[in-house]
XYZ file of C-alpha atoms in Angstrom:
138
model
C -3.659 -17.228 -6.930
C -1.161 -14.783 -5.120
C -1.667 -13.870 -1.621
C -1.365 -9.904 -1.164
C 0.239 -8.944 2.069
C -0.851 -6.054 4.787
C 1.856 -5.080 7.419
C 0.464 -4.088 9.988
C 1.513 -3.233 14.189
C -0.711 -4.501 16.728
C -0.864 -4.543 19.703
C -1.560 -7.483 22.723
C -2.967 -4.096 25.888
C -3.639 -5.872 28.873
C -5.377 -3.441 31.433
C -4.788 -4.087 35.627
C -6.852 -7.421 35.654
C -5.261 -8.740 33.241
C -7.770 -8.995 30.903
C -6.757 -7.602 27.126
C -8.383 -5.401 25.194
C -10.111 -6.183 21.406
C -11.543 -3.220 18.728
C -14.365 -4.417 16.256
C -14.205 -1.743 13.429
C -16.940 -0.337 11.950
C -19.013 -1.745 9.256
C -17.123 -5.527 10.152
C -17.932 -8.337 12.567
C -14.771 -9.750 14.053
C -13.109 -8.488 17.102
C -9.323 -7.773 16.883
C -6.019 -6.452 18.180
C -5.946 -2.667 18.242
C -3.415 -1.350 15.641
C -2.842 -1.048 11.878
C -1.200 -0.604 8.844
C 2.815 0.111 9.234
C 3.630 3.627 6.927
C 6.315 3.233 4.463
C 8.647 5.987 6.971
C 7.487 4.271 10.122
C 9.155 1.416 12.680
C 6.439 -1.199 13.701
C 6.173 0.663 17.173
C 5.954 4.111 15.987
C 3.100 3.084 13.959
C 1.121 1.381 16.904
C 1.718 4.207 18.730
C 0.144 6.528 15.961
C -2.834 4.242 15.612
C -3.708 3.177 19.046
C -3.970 7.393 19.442
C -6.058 7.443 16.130
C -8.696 4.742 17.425
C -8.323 4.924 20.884
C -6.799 8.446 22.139
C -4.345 5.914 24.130
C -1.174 7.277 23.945
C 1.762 5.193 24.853
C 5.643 5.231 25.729
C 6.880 2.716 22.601
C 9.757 2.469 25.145
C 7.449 0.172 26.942
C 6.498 -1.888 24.366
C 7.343 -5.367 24.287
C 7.794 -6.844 21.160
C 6.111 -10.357 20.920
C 7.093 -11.387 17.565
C 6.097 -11.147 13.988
C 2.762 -13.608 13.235
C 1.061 -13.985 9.997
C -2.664 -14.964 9.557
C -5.456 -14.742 6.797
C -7.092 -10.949 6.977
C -10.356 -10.836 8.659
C -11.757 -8.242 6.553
C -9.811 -8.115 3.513
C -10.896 -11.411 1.346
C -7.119 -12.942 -0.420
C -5.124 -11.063 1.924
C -2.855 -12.443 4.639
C -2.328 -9.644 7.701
C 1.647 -9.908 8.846
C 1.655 -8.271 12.445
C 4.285 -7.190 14.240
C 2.595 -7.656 17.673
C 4.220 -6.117 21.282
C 2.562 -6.163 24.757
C 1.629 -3.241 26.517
C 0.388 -3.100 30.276
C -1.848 -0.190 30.287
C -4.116 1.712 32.918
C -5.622 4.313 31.294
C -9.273 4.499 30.047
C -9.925 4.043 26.115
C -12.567 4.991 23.593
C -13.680 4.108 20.461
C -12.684 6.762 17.812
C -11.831 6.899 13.979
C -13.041 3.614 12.159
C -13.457 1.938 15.979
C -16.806 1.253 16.100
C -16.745 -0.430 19.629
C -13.930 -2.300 22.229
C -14.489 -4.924 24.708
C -12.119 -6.528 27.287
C -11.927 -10.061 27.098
C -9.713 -12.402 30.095
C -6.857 -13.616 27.186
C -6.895 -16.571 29.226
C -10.324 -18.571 28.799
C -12.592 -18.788 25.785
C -14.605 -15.483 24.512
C -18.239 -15.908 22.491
C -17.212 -13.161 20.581
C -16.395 -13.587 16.734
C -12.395 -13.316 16.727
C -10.578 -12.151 13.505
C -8.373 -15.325 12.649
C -4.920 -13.892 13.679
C -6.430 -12.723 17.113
C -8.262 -15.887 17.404
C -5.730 -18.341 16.104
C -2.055 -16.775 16.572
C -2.281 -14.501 19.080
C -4.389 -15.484 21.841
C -2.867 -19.028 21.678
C 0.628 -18.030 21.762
C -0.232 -15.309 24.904
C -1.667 -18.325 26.327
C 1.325 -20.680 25.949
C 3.960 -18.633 26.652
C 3.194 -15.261 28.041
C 0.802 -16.570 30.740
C 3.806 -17.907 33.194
C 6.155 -15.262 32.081
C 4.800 -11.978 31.022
């Protein structure tokens, strides 16, 4: 069985406390990254900056982005399909809202452990690498 790929931009927005922010869209369970699919004319940060306007009328400078790396998990909502991110990290201090398929966000401290349901690249790649080595550093 093949593996189909999504490319997507996401991104790791960590507000004045420190504490990042995560989208749940709507109709699904799992709480991600903000972000989504790369267009076939677009850089990674050109598309973030498209969709975090689309979902969260956030816009951004991309010339503040940080690029993080590229990290590859299982997709939370897309059964046989394995999400490759390109993920950067944004400071932000601007208020967000849900709009287009976002049906609701919620800050979370990236730091300690969250109840929520995680999707498996926010849960598993992400958050763990922020933790080891963006913590000290970032």
């Amino acid at each position: 069985m093949t593996t189909s790929l999504i490319r997507i931009a996401a991104a790791l927005l960590l507000g004045p406390d420190g504490r990042t922010l995560l989208v749940r869209k709507r109709g699904t369970r799992a709480f991600m990254q903000p972000g989504g699919k790369i267009e076939a004319h677009e850089q990674p940060v050109q598309a973030l900056a498209r969709e975090l306007e689309e979902e969260l009328g956030l816009r951004i400078d991309p010339a503040q982005a940080r690029h993080l790396g590229v990290f590859s998990a299982p997709a939370a909502n897309e059964p046989g399909f394995t999400v490759q991110a390109e993920v950067f990290l944004l400071s932000i201090d601007a208020p967000v809202s849900p709009a287009a398929e976002i049906e609701e966000v919620c800050w979370i401290d990236p730091a300690g452990d969250s109840d929520l349901l995680l999707a498996p690249l926010t849960g598993e790649v992400i958050l763990p690498f922020y933790r080891a080595t963006c913590l000290a550093t970032c």
